[in-house]
PDB file of C-alpha atoms in Angstrom:
ATOM      1  CA  UNK A   1       0.180   0.062   0.411  1.00 80.00           C
ATOM      2  CA  UNK A   2       1.609   3.518  -1.044  1.00 87.00           C
ATOM      3  CA  UNK A   3       0.213   6.299   0.973  1.00 88.00           C
ATOM      4  CA  UNK A   4      -3.102   4.197   1.581  1.00 88.00           C
ATOM      5  CA  UNK A   5      -3.880   3.069  -1.826  1.00 91.00           C
ATOM      6  CA  UNK A   6      -3.124  -0.302  -3.406  1.00 91.00           C
ATOM      7  CA  UNK A   7      -0.600  -0.483  -6.204  1.00 92.00           C
ATOM      8  CA  UNK A   8      -3.571  -0.707  -9.193  1.00 93.00           C
ATOM      9  CA  UNK A   9      -4.650   3.266  -7.754  1.00 95.00           C
ATOM     10  CA  UNK A  10      -1.590   4.401  -7.642  1.00 95.00           C
ATOM     11  CA  UNK A  11      -0.690   3.039 -11.368  1.00 95.00           C
ATOM     12  CA  UNK A  12      -4.373   4.838 -12.349  1.00 96.00           C
ATOM     13  CA  UNK A  13      -2.769   8.059 -10.637  1.00 95.00           C
ATOM     14  CA  UNK A  14       0.300   8.119 -12.086  1.00 95.00           C
ATOM     15  CA  UNK A  15      -1.224   7.352 -15.536  1.00 95.00           C
ATOM     16  CA  UNK A  16      -4.514  10.095 -15.216  1.00 95.00           C
ATOM     17  CA  UNK A  17      -4.164  13.542 -16.796  1.00 92.00           C
ATOM     18  CA  UNK A  18      -4.690  15.958 -14.140  1.00 92.00           C
ATOM     19  CA  UNK A  19      -3.950  14.148 -11.102  1.00 93.00           C
ATOM     20  CA  UNK A  20      -1.044  15.379  -8.900  1.00 92.00           C
ATOM     21  CA  UNK A  21       1.257  12.453  -9.334  1.00 93.00           C
ATOM     22  CA  UNK A  22       0.832  12.606 -13.027  1.00 94.00           C
ATOM     23  CA  UNK A  23       4.029  14.306 -14.526  1.00 94.00           C
ATOM     24  CA  UNK A  24       2.754  14.898 -18.044  1.00 93.00           C
ATOM     25  CA  UNK A  25      -0.161  17.100 -16.429  1.00 90.00           C
ATOM     26  CA  UNK A  26       2.308  19.084 -14.595  1.00 88.00           C
ATOM     27  CA  UNK A  27       5.302  19.375 -17.652  1.00 89.00           C
ATOM     28  CA  UNK A  28       5.994  22.028 -19.947  1.00 88.00           C
ATOM     29  CA  UNK A  29       4.547  21.708 -21.864  1.00 87.00           C
ATOM     30  CA  UNK A  30       1.703  19.782 -21.472  1.00 91.00           C
ATOM     31  CA  UNK A  31       1.532  16.342 -23.255  1.00 94.00           C
ATOM     32  CA  UNK A  32      -0.890  12.991 -23.592  1.00 93.00           C
ATOM     33  CA  UNK A  33       0.156  10.051 -21.222  1.00 91.00           C
ATOM     34  CA  UNK A  34       2.636   8.237 -23.252  1.00 90.00           C
ATOM     35  CA  UNK A  35       3.583  10.758 -25.733  1.00 92.00           C
ATOM     36  CA  UNK A  36       7.229  10.974 -24.838  1.00 93.00           C
ATOM     37  CA  UNK A  37       9.489   8.093 -26.120  1.00 90.00           C
ATOM     38  CA  UNK A  38      12.489   6.504 -24.165  1.00 89.00           C
ATOM     39  CA  UNK A  39      14.976   9.398 -25.484  1.00 91.00           C
ATOM     40  CA  UNK A  40      13.178  12.493 -25.205  1.00 90.00           C
ATOM     41  CA  UNK A  41      14.180  15.136 -23.638  1.00 87.00           C
ATOM     42  CA  UNK A  42      13.427  16.234 -21.227  1.00 88.00           C
ATOM     43  CA  UNK A  43      11.914  12.678 -20.205  1.00 91.00           C
ATOM     44  CA  UNK A  44       8.550  11.974 -18.481  1.00 94.00           C
ATOM     45  CA  UNK A  45       8.169   9.431 -15.339  1.00 95.00           C
ATOM     46  CA  UNK A  46       4.920   9.334 -16.621  1.00 96.00           C
ATOM     47  CA  UNK A  47       5.387   7.847 -19.735  1.00 96.00           C
ATOM     48  CA  UNK A  48       8.180   6.083 -18.580  1.00 96.00           C
ATOM     49  CA  UNK A  49       5.574   4.297 -16.109  1.00 96.00           C
ATOM     50  CA  UNK A  50       3.241   3.479 -18.757  1.00 96.00           C
ATOM     51  CA  UNK A  51       6.213   1.787 -21.139  1.00 95.00           C
ATOM     52  CA  UNK A  52       7.563   0.175 -18.525  1.00 95.00           C
ATOM     53  CA  UNK A  53       4.032  -1.179 -17.201  1.00 96.00           C
ATOM     54  CA  UNK A  54       3.555  -2.898 -20.803  1.00 96.00           C
ATOM     55  CA  UNK A  55       7.062  -4.121 -20.882  1.00 95.00           C
ATOM     56  CA  UNK A  56       7.661  -5.397 -17.490  1.00 95.00           C
ATOM     57  CA  UNK A  57       5.007  -5.218 -15.318  1.00 95.00           C
ATOM     58  CA  UNK A  58       3.509  -3.321 -12.749  1.00 95.00           C
ATOM     59  CA  UNK A  59       6.035  -4.265  -9.844  1.00 93.00           C
ATOM     60  CA  UNK A  60       9.185  -2.998 -11.877  1.00 95.00           C
ATOM     61  CA  UNK A  61       7.677   0.029 -13.544  1.00 95.00           C
ATOM     62  CA  UNK A  62       6.201   1.057  -9.800  1.00 95.00           C
ATOM     63  CA  UNK A  63      10.115   0.618  -8.433  1.00 94.00           C
ATOM     64  CA  UNK A  64      11.261   2.318 -11.012  1.00 95.00           C
ATOM     65  CA  UNK A  65       8.450   5.285 -10.760  1.00 95.00           C
ATOM     66  CA  UNK A  66       9.316   5.301  -7.080  1.00 94.00           C
ATOM     67  CA  UNK A  67      12.992   5.597  -7.151  1.00 94.00           C
ATOM     68  CA  UNK A  68      12.361   8.553 -10.085  1.00 94.00           C
ATOM     69  CA  UNK A  69       9.956  10.477  -8.209  1.00 94.00           C
ATOM     70  CA  UNK A  70      11.162   9.774  -4.158  1.00 92.00           C
ATOM     71  CA  UNK A  71      12.304  13.163  -3.792  1.00 92.00           C
ATOM     72  CA  UNK A  72       9.385  14.928  -5.010  1.00 90.00           C
ATOM     73  CA  UNK A  73       6.724  13.209  -3.599  1.00 89.00           C
ATOM     74  CA  UNK A  74       6.255  12.400   0.148  1.00 89.00           C
ATOM     75  CA  UNK A  75       5.230   8.529   0.188  1.00 87.00           C
ATOM     76  CA  UNK A  76       4.147   6.167   3.359  1.00 88.00           C
ATOM     77  CA  UNK A  77       4.284   2.172   2.388  1.00 85.00           C
ATOM     78  CA  UNK A  78       2.277  -0.112   4.110  1.00 86.00           C
ATOM     79  CA  UNK A  79       1.698  -4.232   4.158  1.00 81.00           C
ATOM     80  CA  UNK A  80      -1.481  -5.383   4.268  1.00 75.00           C
ATOM     81  CA  UNK A  81      -2.626  -7.835   6.487  1.00 73.00           C
ATOM     82  CA  UNK A  82      -2.841 -11.582   4.652  1.00 71.00           C
ATOM     83  CA  UNK A  83      -5.280 -12.573   7.365  1.00 69.00           C
ATOM     84  CA  UNK A  84      -2.899 -15.422   8.919  1.00 67.00           C
ATOM     85  CA  UNK A  85      -3.795 -15.898  12.254  1.00 67.00           C
ATOM     86  CA  UNK A  86      -0.577 -16.094  14.428  1.00 62.00           C
ATOM     87  CA  UNK A  87      -0.809 -18.251  17.617  1.00 62.00           C
ATOM     88  CA  UNK A  88      -1.400 -16.525  21.035  1.00 61.00           C
ATOM     89  CA  UNK A  89       1.521 -16.565  23.163  1.00 54.00           C
ATOM     90  CA  UNK A  90       0.595 -19.321  25.358  1.00 55.00           C
ATOM     91  CA  UNK A  91       0.284 -21.567  22.413  1.00 52.00           C
ATOM     92  CA  UNK A  92       3.383 -20.276  20.858  1.00 47.00           C
ATOM     93  CA  UNK A  93       5.269 -21.139  24.118  1.00 50.00           C
ATOM     94  CA  UNK A  94       3.818 -24.876  24.590  1.00 49.00           C
ATOM     95  CA  UNK A  95       4.482 -25.625  20.826  1.00 48.00           C
ATOM     96  CA  UNK A  96       7.165 -28.046  19.918  1.00 49.00           C
ATOM     97  CA  UNK A  97      10.114 -26.602  18.304  1.00 47.00           C
ATOM     98  CA  UNK A  98       9.668 -23.283  20.158  1.00 46.00           C
ATOM     99  CA  UNK A  99      12.482 -21.941  22.062  1.00 46.00           C
ATOM    100  CA  UNK A 100      12.020 -19.702  25.342  1.00 48.00           C
ATOM    101  CA  UNK A 101      15.156 -18.427  24.784  1.00 48.00           C
ATOM    102  CA  UNK A 102      13.643 -14.544  25.194  1.00 49.00           C
ATOM    103  CA  UNK A 103      12.173 -15.221  28.738  1.00 53.00           C
ATOM    104  CA  UNK A 104       8.881 -15.794  27.795  1.00 52.00           C
ATOM    105  CA  UNK A 105       8.350 -13.059  25.083  1.00 52.00           C
ATOM    106  CA  UNK A 106       6.695 -13.232  22.165  1.00 53.00           C
ATOM    107  CA  UNK A 107       9.558 -13.601  19.340  1.00 50.00           C
ATOM    108  CA  UNK A 108       9.419 -12.901  15.476  1.00 52.00           C
ATOM    109  CA  UNK A 109      12.032 -15.133  14.956  1.00 54.00           C
ATOM    110  CA  UNK A 110      10.908 -18.597  13.123  1.00 52.00           C
ATOM    111  CA  UNK A 111      13.181 -21.812  13.772  1.00 53.00           C
ATOM    112  CA  UNK A 112      12.943 -24.179  10.770  1.00 51.00           C
ATOM    113  CA  UNK A 113      13.607 -27.563  11.770  1.00 53.00           C
ATOM    114  CA  UNK A 114      15.426 -29.981   9.436  1.00 51.00           C
ATOM    115  CA  UNK A 115      11.462 -31.934   9.276  1.00 52.00           C
ATOM    116  CA  UNK A 116      10.683 -28.510   8.112  1.00 50.00           C
ATOM    117  CA  UNK A 117       9.093 -28.423   4.158  1.00 53.00           C
ATOM    118  CA  UNK A 118      11.700 -25.268   3.567  1.00 51.00           C
ATOM    119  CA  UNK A 119      14.572 -26.609   5.547  1.00 51.00           C
ATOM    120  CA  UNK A 120      16.248 -28.632   3.065  1.00 56.00           C
ATOM    121  CA  UNK A 121      16.113 -25.406   0.452  1.00 57.00           C
ATOM    122  CA  UNK A 122      17.113 -23.269   3.226  1.00 55.00           C
ATOM    123  CA  UNK A 123      20.141 -25.484   4.197  1.00 57.00           C
ATOM    124  CA  UNK A 124      20.969 -25.434   0.463  1.00 58.00           C
ATOM    125  CA  UNK A 125      20.446 -21.339   0.127  1.00 58.00           C
ATOM    126  CA  UNK A 126      22.827 -21.380   2.989  1.00 58.00           C
ATOM    127  CA  UNK A 127      25.595 -23.637   2.006  1.00 60.00           C
ATOM    128  CA  UNK A 128      25.396 -22.093  -1.491  1.00 57.00           C
ATOM    129  CA  UNK A 129      25.944 -18.494  -0.033  1.00 57.00           C
ATOM    130  CA  UNK A 130      28.946 -19.572   2.120  1.00 62.00           C
ATOM    131  CA  UNK A 131      30.279 -21.179  -1.127  1.00 60.00           C
ATOM    132  CA  UNK A 132      30.049 -17.914  -2.876  1.00 60.00           C
ATOM    133  CA  UNK A 133      31.642 -16.159   0.233  1.00 60.00           C
ATOM    134  CA  UNK A 134      34.289 -18.473  -0.341  1.00 60.00           C
ATOM    135  CA  UNK A 135      35.162 -17.736  -4.305  1.00 60.00           C
ATOM    136  CA  UNK A 136      34.944 -13.838  -3.166  1.00 58.00           C
ATOM    137  CA  UNK A 137      37.289 -12.169  -5.857  1.00 59.00           C
ATOM    138  CA  UNK A 138      40.077 -10.570  -4.101  1.00 56.00           C
ATOM    139  CA  UNK A 139      40.270  -7.096  -4.909  1.00 57.00           C
ATOM    140  CA  UNK A 140      43.501  -5.981  -7.453  1.00 57.00           C
ATOM    141  CA  UNK A 141      45.080  -2.765  -7.616  1.00 56.00           C
ATOM    142  CA  UNK A 142      44.808  -1.779 -11.185  1.00 58.00           C
ATOM    143  CA  UNK A 143      47.887   0.650 -10.960  1.00 58.00           C
ATOM    144  CA  UNK A 144      51.282  -0.461 -12.175  1.00 57.00           C
ATOM    145  CA  UNK A 145      53.863   0.141  -9.765  1.00 57.00           C
ATOM    146  CA  UNK A 146      57.311   1.222 -11.307  1.00 53.00           C
TER     147      UNK A 146
END
């Protein structure tokens, strides 16, 4: 959620002529949404957004638009609830595999045991991460001495 609006509504506002988030309406000279190309000068973030949305999808277009306008527009990002209910604190204490290392306080840390469906995949990712860390290239000085 972006400033209380779902992503689809944000996209609609970016592409709606006359909206405060539509750069085409505030540009000099004003132009129709989508009329500026990739290499036009000056670029238009709303036209870029429309082109990227068609080519790459809403998720990519929205990220790139946010990056382009973050200094002009103040944003508040939110996360919508999935409806998933977490166990109560009493249930979490008594559930198998839970640790009481926090002195009985609720924790956001989830232990994935080997019996977990994700356990094998996570351990494989961890081992790949360790392997890539071992193979990290050594920084070399490119300036010749002497």
